[in-house]
């Protein structure tokens, strides 16, 4: 028996339970001591897998309050509560959190009041709701009766001891047991136990503004990972959104205080997963060499995406996926935000920017124009035999499920109308369900068969959504699209306001396609603005402006630092250059003036290069300063104000190319930071601030202070 247990038994023997006659005295003690007890304030958390490990993340204060109100109401326990700005739904009855706009594993949700510190990362982990309630009841009795040394055993045989309000510990169970089959009560290093979220170190945000002013779709580049930490497009866009919320509070503070603006919503668009779920990975695996397996797998999963985009078959799949995803998310967004009156913009990183560029160049001037199949080139029309359902399933290596579809009398047309729930009820597992649905929906869009007309959400203005016959656009009539892969480009059901390209190879692809020059009068049919944003060391990025005005050499626009100044090393570099020129001018001027004052003759070192007119010195007054005289052999011309540069109408007459300022450490070795510079845009405050500035400028909202 441990010392703690013996102390508990002694205390229980010395303080027997009160008799019924002492009820009043017990009530008096309970009332006096009970005044010290206050119920714990709960906070809601959700569990997410980060680096193959469960991590509990708190909801922001606004979402946690909404969840607690829904939980406390008791009217509808199965209520669905939107959280994270409407990007996730929490099903209270299931205690699960589901993504709204993209596919993601559901996360467990928990109403948390008690926590214990983990072993490795020292982060606090919440107890289950049922055991937290037991802990809270035990704590209440301990405070009320002023009796501590309370010991509890969790469902997994872990021991928790409440020594006093400030000392509560958690012991893990031992790995084995002794020869009698009983294990000690506690072993190893105890872990700290905390009550209430206010007593643990965790960052809880206030929440996001409810008003959404603008919607931006973000399309990723090659591969499933978007940065050096191998994070998905969803995680990277989350960082981009978080940076934008912080910058709105610091650089648009006046507009937020006056309730002129709310926030910009950024939503990711994933095309890599649908592309690689078409069965192409199986075909590649059969021909891939077994040597250097990891490198070949990386190549198949990332670099080959560029070759897929140059293939008519898979290029059709990619553009269909991107356009259909943006259209689907847009309709769903309007359904969930019926009061949204803002505009829509699009952004693409790396190859994703090229995909968006090709889609934009093949839109129609008016959403009301229609297409007919006879207007399309013959290459756009399916002329081959349509494969059967059994052949399609065999291509996906899912032939074992053909018998289920045959039994249910489901053909390819019926399968395109099936939902995930329908396939689940047939007994098809999750993985095959996702592959089947994605494959046949992609085939449906690419072949133009049985395309459903977008349904108008209740309360939303859907007057600009085209009809079924307007959903695809041909590629003819666009000189800027020369050399493009001959595919059938889908229509977007909205007109984007601005197109932002991050680290974009658009210029290189246009040049390789044979396009030497972009007509200065050319503009996107449905998009007004275009900004080509890149890091100076990005190996994938190329400029656009030299293709519009090839006969002129000029620098791109330097993106201002988000703190309103140039980076220190750039200022120092420019300062040293100016100082060296000033020293040179002043030194030569002083020497020449001193020589003339003594000899009244030209300076011999300059006599050879000077003309007769230059040697005739004008009378100089004693008040003339050496710095006022131009004394250089080859005088440096005075830098005049450069005339404005016109780069065509692709960005409405504004500049197109915008370059970031490299960090001081990056300037030491350009090659070392080349790969990192291609993936830096997601957390770049300068990039995000430029996007926000251009978006809100179209609405007449400007920065609190202009950046220099």
XYZ file of C-alpha atoms in Angstrom:
708
model
C 0.000 0.000 0.000
C 1.391 3.405 -0.979
C 1.828 6.300 1.411
C -0.945 8.196 -0.332
C -3.392 5.314 0.148
C -2.490 4.950 3.858
C -3.000 8.669 4.403
C -6.366 8.424 2.731
C -7.433 5.530 4.965
C -6.290 7.358 8.101
C -8.198 10.456 7.095
C -11.319 8.412 6.407
C -11.074 6.738 9.845
C -10.560 10.011 11.712
C -13.338 11.767 9.775
C -16.306 9.378 9.659
C -19.350 10.176 7.597
C -21.806 12.532 9.287
C -24.885 11.056 10.897
C -28.394 12.118 9.923
C -28.592 14.272 13.039
C -25.636 16.344 11.894
C -27.254 17.261 8.579
C -27.650 20.923 9.463
C -24.005 21.268 10.429
C -23.021 19.543 7.165
C -25.212 21.916 5.214
C -23.634 24.877 6.990
C -20.119 23.641 6.106
C -21.231 22.869 2.598
C -22.593 26.360 2.094
C -19.527 28.063 3.513
C -17.032 25.930 1.619
C -19.185 25.707 -1.463
C -18.784 29.415 -1.993
C -15.189 28.646 -2.991
C -16.262 26.318 -5.780
C -17.036 27.640 -9.243
C -18.023 25.403 -12.150
C -15.339 24.924 -14.780
C -15.676 26.767 -18.092
C -15.672 24.263 -20.986
C -13.984 24.830 -24.308
C -14.473 22.785 -27.480
C -11.548 21.054 -29.219
C -11.156 18.894 -32.312
C -8.572 16.187 -32.998
C -6.400 16.338 -36.079
C -3.653 14.016 -37.343
C -0.427 16.012 -37.684
C 2.795 14.162 -38.541
C 1.066 10.800 -37.905
C 0.117 11.903 -34.432
C -3.157 12.968 -32.838
C -3.172 16.658 -31.911
C -6.019 18.412 -30.131
C -6.666 21.907 -31.462
C -9.035 24.384 -29.803
C -11.861 26.009 -31.719
C -11.705 29.776 -31.752
C -13.641 31.585 -29.052
C -16.561 32.411 -31.319
C -17.032 28.836 -32.553
C -16.616 27.351 -29.072
C -19.309 29.662 -27.739
C -21.701 28.669 -30.532
C -21.054 24.985 -29.887
C -21.593 25.429 -26.161
C -24.858 27.304 -26.748
C -26.096 24.557 -29.067
C -25.045 21.917 -26.537
C -26.687 23.711 -23.607
C -29.958 24.371 -25.407
C -30.870 20.680 -25.355
C -33.553 21.281 -27.978
C -31.800 19.690 -30.900
C -28.852 17.579 -29.814
C -28.211 16.460 -33.399
C -27.837 20.021 -34.557
C -25.193 20.926 -37.178
C -23.091 23.966 -36.273
C -20.921 25.668 -38.951
C -17.429 26.542 -37.720
C -14.140 27.949 -39.037
C -15.842 30.597 -41.123
C -18.309 28.069 -42.564
C -15.616 25.775 -43.976
C -16.451 22.959 -41.532
C -19.651 21.580 -40.014
C -19.779 20.054 -36.537
C -22.387 17.352 -35.978
C -23.011 17.589 -32.254
C -24.720 14.238 -31.968
C -21.819 12.415 -33.609
C -19.186 14.683 -32.043
C -17.550 14.842 -35.483
C -16.251 17.711 -37.634
C -16.643 17.487 -41.441
C -15.089 19.606 -44.206
C -17.620 21.348 -46.437
C -15.797 22.271 -49.647
C -13.186 19.506 -50.002
C -12.597 15.859 -49.080
C -10.999 15.364 -45.700
C -11.129 12.761 -42.960
C -13.653 13.653 -40.271
C -12.232 14.858 -36.952
C -13.397 13.965 -33.471
C -14.880 16.843 -31.474
C -14.837 17.043 -27.693
C -16.218 19.346 -25.017
C -13.130 19.730 -22.851
C -12.786 20.721 -19.190
C -9.869 18.636 -17.815
C -6.436 18.119 -19.387
C -3.196 16.261 -18.756
C 0.235 16.996 -20.188
C 1.597 14.660 -22.833
C 4.945 12.897 -22.553
C 6.764 13.961 -25.737
C 5.576 17.362 -26.930
C 4.371 18.665 -23.532
C 1.044 19.626 -25.080
C -2.075 19.183 -23.001
C -4.486 16.428 -23.985
C -8.149 16.571 -22.946
C -9.803 13.767 -21.029
C -12.973 12.235 -22.392
C -16.189 14.051 -21.603
C -17.474 11.303 -19.302
C -14.275 11.029 -17.275
C -13.944 14.836 -17.151
C -17.362 14.911 -15.519
C -16.153 12.394 -12.899
C -13.071 14.522 -12.265
C -15.182 17.643 -11.908
C -17.556 15.998 -9.425
C -14.618 14.720 -7.370
C -13.012 18.151 -7.465
C -16.260 19.785 -6.337
C -16.522 17.427 -3.330
C -12.879 18.026 -2.442
C -13.349 21.797 -2.490
C -16.691 21.654 -0.718
C -15.549 19.347 2.082
C -11.948 20.532 2.016
C -10.874 16.901 1.747
C -8.088 16.221 -0.729
C -5.812 13.332 -1.564
C -8.586 12.069 -3.835
C -7.562 9.220 -6.093
C -9.398 8.139 -9.255
C -8.787 5.479 -11.856
C -9.469 6.245 -15.506
C -11.114 3.707 -17.845
C -7.666 2.656 -19.160
C -6.377 2.036 -15.589
C -4.462 5.275 -15.267
C -4.363 6.855 -11.810
C -5.186 10.506 -11.111
C -4.575 11.981 -7.657
C -5.937 15.376 -6.579
C -3.495 16.493 -3.863
C -4.756 20.108 -3.704
C -6.196 22.694 -6.124
C -2.708 23.489 -7.430
C -1.234 19.989 -7.460
C -2.993 17.274 -9.446
C -1.040 14.470 -11.085
C -1.615 11.655 -13.534
C 0.259 8.319 -13.374
C 0.459 5.933 -16.306
C -0.106 2.192 -15.727
C 2.911 -0.086 -15.613
C 3.720 -2.239 -18.607
C 3.582 -5.531 -16.681
C 2.444 -6.934 -13.348
C 4.149 -8.701 -10.487
C 4.013 -12.431 -9.797
C 0.748 -12.067 -7.835
C -0.953 -10.539 -10.858
C -1.385 -7.103 -9.317
C 0.326 -3.934 -10.521
C 1.421 -0.980 -8.384
C -0.935 1.966 -8.204
C 1.369 4.378 -10.014
C 4.760 4.205 -11.655
C 7.137 6.475 -13.515
C 7.174 10.221 -13.843
C 3.816 11.843 -13.031
C 2.121 14.084 -15.550
C 0.509 17.391 -14.681
C -3.280 17.647 -14.610
C -5.030 20.962 -15.233
C -8.612 22.051 -14.818
C -10.039 24.480 -17.353
C -8.585 25.755 -20.605
C -7.488 29.005 -18.956
C -4.838 27.080 -16.990
C -3.070 25.513 -19.967
C -0.790 27.109 -22.540
C -2.788 27.096 -25.754
C -3.369 29.719 -28.427
C -7.075 30.452 -28.879
C -8.066 32.894 -31.597
C -11.005 35.250 -31.334
C -12.589 34.160 -34.597
C -13.124 35.426 -38.117
C -15.372 38.282 -39.262
C -18.729 36.988 -40.423
C -18.880 39.318 -43.426
C -17.187 37.931 -46.549
C -16.251 40.627 -49.066
C -14.474 38.551 -51.679
C -13.972 34.906 -52.653
C -10.659 33.605 -54.019
C -10.112 30.108 -55.449
C -6.525 28.829 -55.108
C -5.222 26.129 -57.495
C -2.049 24.207 -56.606
C 0.879 23.186 -58.809
C 2.490 19.805 -59.419
C 2.360 17.021 -56.859
C 0.233 16.497 -53.758
C 2.549 18.561 -51.497
C 2.749 22.337 -51.764
C 5.696 23.251 -49.528
C 8.878 21.877 -47.989
C 6.903 20.442 -45.076
C 4.960 18.280 -47.544
C 1.662 19.867 -46.612
C -1.436 19.688 -48.773
C -3.056 22.583 -50.596
C -5.684 22.793 -47.834
C -3.064 23.356 -45.138
C -1.111 25.881 -47.216
C -4.243 27.869 -48.036
C -5.076 27.847 -44.319
C -1.758 29.619 -43.713
C -2.476 32.066 -46.522
C -5.882 32.827 -44.996
C -4.438 33.271 -41.497
C -1.851 35.737 -42.763
C -4.589 37.691 -44.543
C -6.665 37.939 -41.362
C -3.674 39.308 -39.447
C -2.873 41.835 -42.170
C -6.474 43.036 -42.280
C -6.236 43.886 -38.585
C -2.969 45.773 -38.985
C -3.213 47.431 -42.420
C -6.981 47.888 -42.839
C -7.760 48.737 -39.223
C -9.732 51.901 -40.002
C -11.902 50.141 -42.570
C -12.587 47.296 -40.135
C -13.455 49.670 -37.304
C -15.887 51.469 -39.619
C -17.299 48.069 -40.680
C -16.479 48.810 -44.311
C -14.844 45.431 -44.786
C -15.025 41.959 -43.306
C -12.593 39.423 -44.724
C -11.514 37.590 -47.879
C -12.297 33.881 -48.111
C -9.654 31.663 -49.745
C -10.759 28.173 -50.816
C -8.409 25.489 -52.234
C -9.000 23.615 -55.481
C -7.410 20.159 -55.720
C -6.872 18.535 -59.117
C -3.971 16.177 -58.324
C -6.027 13.542 -56.507
C -8.707 13.200 -59.230
C -5.996 12.968 -61.897
C -4.129 10.171 -60.152
C -7.305 8.266 -59.312
C -8.083 7.625 -62.993
C -5.888 4.521 -63.059
C -2.833 6.223 -64.577
C -0.723 5.379 -61.513
C -1.344 1.666 -62.105
C -0.271 2.008 -65.729
C 2.876 3.890 -64.719
C 3.758 1.363 -62.040
C 3.883 -1.442 -64.594
C 6.559 0.345 -66.625
C 8.529 1.930 -63.772
C 11.956 0.458 -63.096
C 12.463 -1.124 -59.657
C 15.713 0.748 -58.929
C 15.814 3.988 -56.874
C 12.204 3.316 -55.981
C 11.594 6.451 -53.882
C 12.955 8.816 -56.520
C 10.926 7.171 -59.274
C 7.784 7.307 -57.133
C 8.421 11.014 -56.485
C 8.861 11.601 -60.218
C 5.640 9.764 -61.087
C 3.734 11.662 -58.429
C 5.008 15.191 -59.118
C 7.151 15.979 -62.152
C 5.038 13.871 -64.524
C 2.103 16.214 -63.850
C 3.747 18.614 -66.330
C 3.741 15.897 -69.010
C 0.170 14.961 -68.140
C -0.867 18.545 -68.831
C 0.749 18.375 -72.261
C -1.213 15.205 -73.063
C -4.630 15.809 -74.678
C -6.211 12.972 -72.678
C -5.033 13.988 -69.235
C -5.061 17.707 -69.977
C -8.787 17.332 -70.542
C -9.097 15.628 -67.171
C -7.118 18.395 -65.440
C -9.002 21.365 -66.905
C -12.329 19.616 -66.359
C -11.457 18.954 -62.735
C -10.267 22.515 -62.037
C -13.219 24.207 -63.715
C -15.854 21.836 -62.359
C -14.415 22.097 -58.825
C -14.464 25.897 -58.928
C -18.011 25.874 -60.267
C -19.148 23.318 -57.686
C -17.548 25.151 -54.775
C -18.953 28.467 -56.002
C -22.516 27.130 -56.068
C -22.078 25.506 -52.659
C -20.603 28.729 -51.298
C -23.631 30.717 -52.495
C -25.945 28.173 -50.902
C -24.237 28.605 -47.546
C -23.801 32.383 -47.921
C -26.982 33.647 -49.620
C -26.184 37.261 -48.683
C -22.821 37.259 -50.422
C -22.569 40.175 -52.861
C -18.825 40.298 -53.454
C -16.720 39.361 -56.450
C -14.622 36.298 -57.182
C -10.923 36.087 -58.019
C -8.656 33.146 -58.782
C -5.043 32.380 -57.865
C -2.705 29.683 -59.089
C 0.691 28.458 -57.970
C 3.249 27.103 -60.442
C 1.522 24.799 -62.958
C -1.831 25.736 -61.442
C -1.394 29.285 -62.758
C -0.844 27.943 -66.277
C -4.021 25.851 -66.014
C -6.001 28.933 -64.998
C -4.362 31.018 -67.732
C -5.445 28.538 -70.413
C -8.958 28.324 -68.992
C -9.276 32.126 -68.905
C -8.013 32.560 -72.467
C -10.725 30.181 -73.662
C -13.709 31.808 -71.971
C -16.363 33.760 -73.826
C -16.873 37.509 -73.619
C -20.437 37.048 -72.431
C -21.865 34.306 -70.259
C -24.968 34.407 -72.410
C -23.258 33.176 -75.580
C -23.914 29.582 -76.538
C -21.963 26.847 -78.229
C -23.117 24.037 -80.399
C -21.230 20.874 -81.095
C -21.010 21.647 -84.805
C -18.946 24.763 -84.025
C -16.267 22.701 -82.309
C -13.282 21.142 -84.083
C -13.718 17.474 -84.820
C -11.002 16.602 -82.321
C -13.327 17.784 -79.547
C -16.041 15.294 -80.465
C -15.895 11.730 -79.184
C -15.512 9.509 -82.247
C -14.489 6.232 -80.609
C -16.455 3.371 -79.146
C -17.680 4.019 -75.656
C -16.193 1.505 -73.178
C -18.614 -0.559 -71.136
C -19.002 -0.330 -67.388
C -17.171 -3.634 -66.982
C -14.222 -2.308 -69.023
C -14.069 0.878 -66.979
C -14.059 -1.069 -63.714
C -11.356 -3.343 -65.091
C -9.239 -0.278 -65.885
C -9.645 0.869 -62.298
C -8.801 -2.670 -61.092
C -12.203 -2.853 -59.408
C -13.735 -5.663 -61.473
C -14.899 -7.513 -58.343
C -17.646 -4.906 -57.864
C -19.170 -5.347 -61.336
C -21.438 -8.097 -60.033
C -22.935 -5.674 -57.487
C -23.794 -3.135 -60.193
C -25.154 -5.871 -62.458
C -27.362 -7.142 -59.643
C -28.704 -3.633 -58.968
C -29.167 -3.060 -62.743
C -26.920 -0.005 -62.710
C -25.344 1.069 -65.988
C -22.870 3.902 -66.630
C -25.593 6.522 -66.931
C -27.166 5.460 -63.641
C -23.762 5.328 -61.979
C -23.127 9.002 -62.743
C -26.265 9.798 -60.727
C -25.219 7.727 -57.706
C -23.942 9.378 -54.560
C -21.364 8.194 -52.068
C -24.169 7.096 -49.761
C -25.739 4.980 -52.514
C -22.505 3.092 -53.115
C -21.998 2.667 -49.382
C -25.406 1.035 -49.065
C -24.385 -1.412 -51.812
C -21.474 -2.529 -49.628
C -18.628 -0.903 -51.592
C -15.711 0.212 -49.348
C -14.622 3.852 -49.039
C -11.523 3.683 -51.259
C -13.215 2.067 -54.271
C -16.219 4.395 -53.805
C -14.039 7.483 -54.149
C -12.253 6.107 -57.209
C -15.480 5.103 -58.954
C -17.289 8.379 -58.281
C -14.336 10.531 -59.315
C -13.677 8.524 -62.477
C -17.216 8.569 -63.811
C -17.856 12.198 -62.852
C -14.656 13.204 -64.651
C -15.634 11.150 -67.698
C -19.076 12.695 -67.615
C -17.664 16.230 -67.697
C -14.972 15.527 -70.283
C -17.318 13.779 -72.717
C -20.104 16.294 -72.284
C -22.689 13.592 -71.607
C -25.612 14.111 -69.256
C -24.147 17.283 -67.745
C -26.518 18.544 -65.059
C -27.585 22.137 -65.123
C -26.314 23.919 -61.985
C -29.159 24.277 -59.551
C -29.924 27.736 -58.240
C -29.469 27.883 -54.461
C -32.231 29.425 -52.464
C -31.743 33.091 -51.738
C -28.703 33.456 -54.044
C -28.389 35.478 -57.218
C -27.627 32.900 -59.902
C -28.552 34.934 -62.976
C -25.009 34.699 -64.380
C -24.813 30.892 -64.334
C -24.868 29.574 -67.919
C -27.186 26.931 -69.228
C -26.152 23.381 -70.097
C -25.330 24.272 -73.703
C -23.110 27.134 -72.523
C -20.944 25.059 -70.209
C -18.069 24.458 -72.644
C -16.116 26.888 -74.785
C -14.102 26.283 -77.938
C -10.464 27.313 -78.377
C -10.731 29.055 -81.734
C -10.273 32.789 -82.174
C -7.600 33.383 -79.494
C -4.141 34.214 -80.752
C -2.710 34.066 -77.251
C -3.683 30.417 -77.043
C -1.468 29.326 -79.925
C 0.167 25.969 -79.377
C -2.228 24.869 -76.641
C -3.157 21.229 -76.316
C -6.384 20.732 -78.310
C -8.943 20.096 -75.597
C -12.422 21.269 -74.848
C -12.201 24.013 -72.214
C -15.054 24.226 -69.691
C -16.899 27.418 -68.885
C -16.735 29.165 -65.528
C -20.125 30.204 -64.168
C -18.793 33.557 -62.958
C -16.459 36.287 -64.188
C -13.263 36.460 -62.127
C -12.241 39.925 -61.016
C -8.461 39.342 -60.794
C -6.098 36.492 -61.642
C -3.052 36.125 -59.359
C -0.174 33.902 -60.506
C 2.445 32.837 -57.922
C 5.794 31.503 -59.163
C 4.292 31.026 -62.593
C 5.894 29.415 -65.702
C 3.273 30.958 -68.012
C 5.828 33.001 -69.963
C 8.022 29.966 -70.586
C 5.126 27.773 -71.742
C 3.839 30.457 -74.111
C 7.315 30.817 -75.614
C 7.714 27.043 -76.009
C 4.314 26.918 -77.685
C 5.666 29.304 -80.331
C 4.113 32.548 -79.125
C 6.697 35.317 -79.503
C 4.571 38.285 -78.546
C 1.289 39.020 -76.785
C -0.812 41.662 -78.462
C -0.806 44.765 -76.217
C -4.544 45.109 -76.812
C -5.269 41.553 -75.671
C -7.131 40.987 -72.418
C -8.855 38.006 -70.857
C -12.449 37.715 -72.107
C -13.965 37.524 -68.618
C -11.207 38.707 -66.254
C -10.063 42.299 -65.780
C -6.815 41.966 -63.822
C -3.694 39.818 -63.972
C -0.742 39.932 -61.543
C 2.367 37.808 -62.080
C 3.987 37.592 -58.612
C 7.300 35.842 -58.121
C 10.389 35.574 -55.928
C 13.634 36.738 -57.620
C 15.296 33.340 -56.981
C 12.308 31.203 -58.019
C 13.634 28.806 -60.705
C 10.159 28.106 -62.094
C 8.963 31.713 -62.433
C 9.122 33.701 -65.679
C 8.139 37.234 -66.627
C 5.188 38.248 -68.819
C 5.795 41.934 -69.604
C 8.725 41.381 -72.043
C 6.327 39.380 -74.219
C 3.972 42.355 -74.393
C 6.651 45.014 -75.061
C 9.650 43.036 -76.374
C 11.537 46.120 -77.585
C 11.936 47.669 -74.128
C 14.052 46.612 -71.161
C 12.731 47.542 -67.734
C 12.645 46.129 -64.242
C 9.560 44.499 -62.695
C 7.611 46.267 -59.991
C 9.191 45.788 -56.572
C 6.599 44.627 -54.041
C 6.791 46.841 -50.930
C 7.644 45.287 -47.600
C 4.534 44.793 -45.471
C 6.072 47.053 -42.796
C 6.329 49.928 -45.236
C 10.012 49.940 -46.144
C 12.628 48.095 -48.133
C 14.443 45.271 -46.470
C 17.520 46.427 -44.590
C 20.092 44.727 -46.818
C 18.559 46.259 -49.946
C 18.612 49.727 -48.396
C 22.205 49.156 -47.287
C 23.214 48.021 -50.768
C 21.666 51.091 -52.391
C 23.143 53.340 -49.708
C 26.646 51.993 -50.279
C 26.287 52.482 -54.026
C 25.203 56.113 -53.583
C 27.951 56.760 -51.030
C 30.673 55.400 -53.320
C 29.461 57.599 -56.166
C 29.332 60.661 -53.919
C 32.830 60.002 -52.600
C 34.143 59.662 -56.123
C 32.484 62.889 -57.239
C 33.608 64.881 -54.201
C 37.207 63.611 -54.336
C 37.682 64.418 -58.011
C 35.981 67.770 -57.553
C 38.224 68.724 -54.647
C 41.418 67.747 -56.502
C 40.437 69.638 -59.631
C 39.459 72.769 -57.740
C 42.698 72.726 -55.723
C 44.776 72.357 -58.891
C 43.007 75.218 -60.620
C 43.321 77.500 -57.595
C 47.109 77.111 -57.618
C 48.003 76.833 -61.304
C 45.027 78.344 -63.085
C 45.570 75.523 -65.577
C 43.623 72.410 -66.461
C 44.216 69.335 -64.371
C 46.921 67.404 -66.272
C 45.305 64.030 -65.784
C 42.192 65.271 -67.551
C 43.907 67.398 -70.208
C 44.030 64.658 -72.814
C 40.306 63.947 -72.744
C 39.042 67.479 -72.395
C 38.153 69.649 -75.360
C 39.125 73.231 -75.810
C 35.717 74.389 -74.703
C 35.966 72.349 -71.495
C 39.378 73.854 -70.598
C 38.053 77.390 -70.663
C 37.128 77.786 -67.036
C 34.672 80.427 -66.017
C 35.625 82.809 -63.202
C 34.840 81.184 -59.906
C 33.757 82.981 -56.775
C 35.153 82.170 -53.364
C 31.721 81.095 -52.199
C 31.557 78.276 -54.753
C 31.678 74.861 -53.119
C 33.652 71.930 -54.596
C 30.562 69.722 -54.506
C 28.731 72.173 -56.764
C 31.141 71.575 -59.660
C 30.831 68.679 -62.085
C 34.424 67.372 -62.006
C 34.184 63.860 -63.467
C 35.839 62.900 -66.693
C 32.620 61.169 -67.707
C 29.908 62.909 -65.691
C 27.164 60.677 -64.355
C 23.906 61.780 -65.977
C 21.226 63.059 -63.666
C 18.542 60.426 -63.112
C 15.355 61.840 -64.497
C 11.855 60.752 -63.674
C 11.180 57.670 -65.796
C 8.117 57.905 -68.013
C 5.282 55.510 -67.203
C 5.611 52.099 -68.817
C 2.627 50.831 -70.793
C 2.416 47.035 -70.873
C -0.838 46.553 -72.703
C -4.319 45.779 -71.481
C -3.737 42.322 -69.983
C -3.949 43.904 -66.523
C -6.167 46.806 -67.479
C -3.167 49.012 -68.364
C -1.366 48.378 -65.071
C 1.956 46.630 -64.575
C 1.895 42.828 -64.641
C 5.182 41.560 -63.194
C 5.722 42.019 -59.442
C 8.853 40.752 -57.686
C 9.271 40.060 -53.977
C 12.202 41.340 -51.944
C 14.551 38.530 -50.977
C 15.446 38.075 -47.334
C 18.959 38.983 -46.140
C 19.959 35.366 -45.592
C 18.722 34.416 -49.076
C 21.034 36.940 -50.729
C 24.129 35.041 -49.519
C 23.468 32.036 -51.749
C 20.788 32.167 -54.442
C 21.097 28.481 -55.349
C 20.717 27.276 -51.784
C 17.301 28.947 -51.433
C 16.052 28.344 -54.976
C 13.634 25.526 -54.133
C 12.440 27.259 -50.986
C 11.769 30.470 -52.915
C 9.362 28.598 -55.212
C 7.314 27.518 -52.188
C 7.496 30.707 -50.117
C 4.262 32.372 -51.230
C 1.903 30.682 -48.767
C 3.401 32.421 -45.722
C 4.655 35.593 -47.413
C 3.098 38.686 -45.827
C 4.214 40.802 -48.793
C 2.421 38.517 -51.260
C -0.778 38.377 -49.220
C -0.804 42.141 -48.673
C -0.496 42.783 -52.416
C -3.446 40.446 -53.034
C -5.566 42.184 -50.376
C -4.594 45.643 -51.584
C -5.583 44.917 -55.182
C -8.830 43.203 -54.174
C -10.038 45.968 -51.873
C -8.823 48.696 -54.217
C -11.511 47.626 -56.681
C -14.049 48.263 -53.878
C -12.686 51.713 -53.035
C -10.994 50.583 -49.800
C -7.312 51.429 -49.369
C -4.511 50.764 -46.906
C -4.358 52.841 -43.745
C -0.943 54.124 -44.867
C 0.498 53.756 -48.393
C 3.558 51.500 -48.501
C 6.795 52.874 -49.925
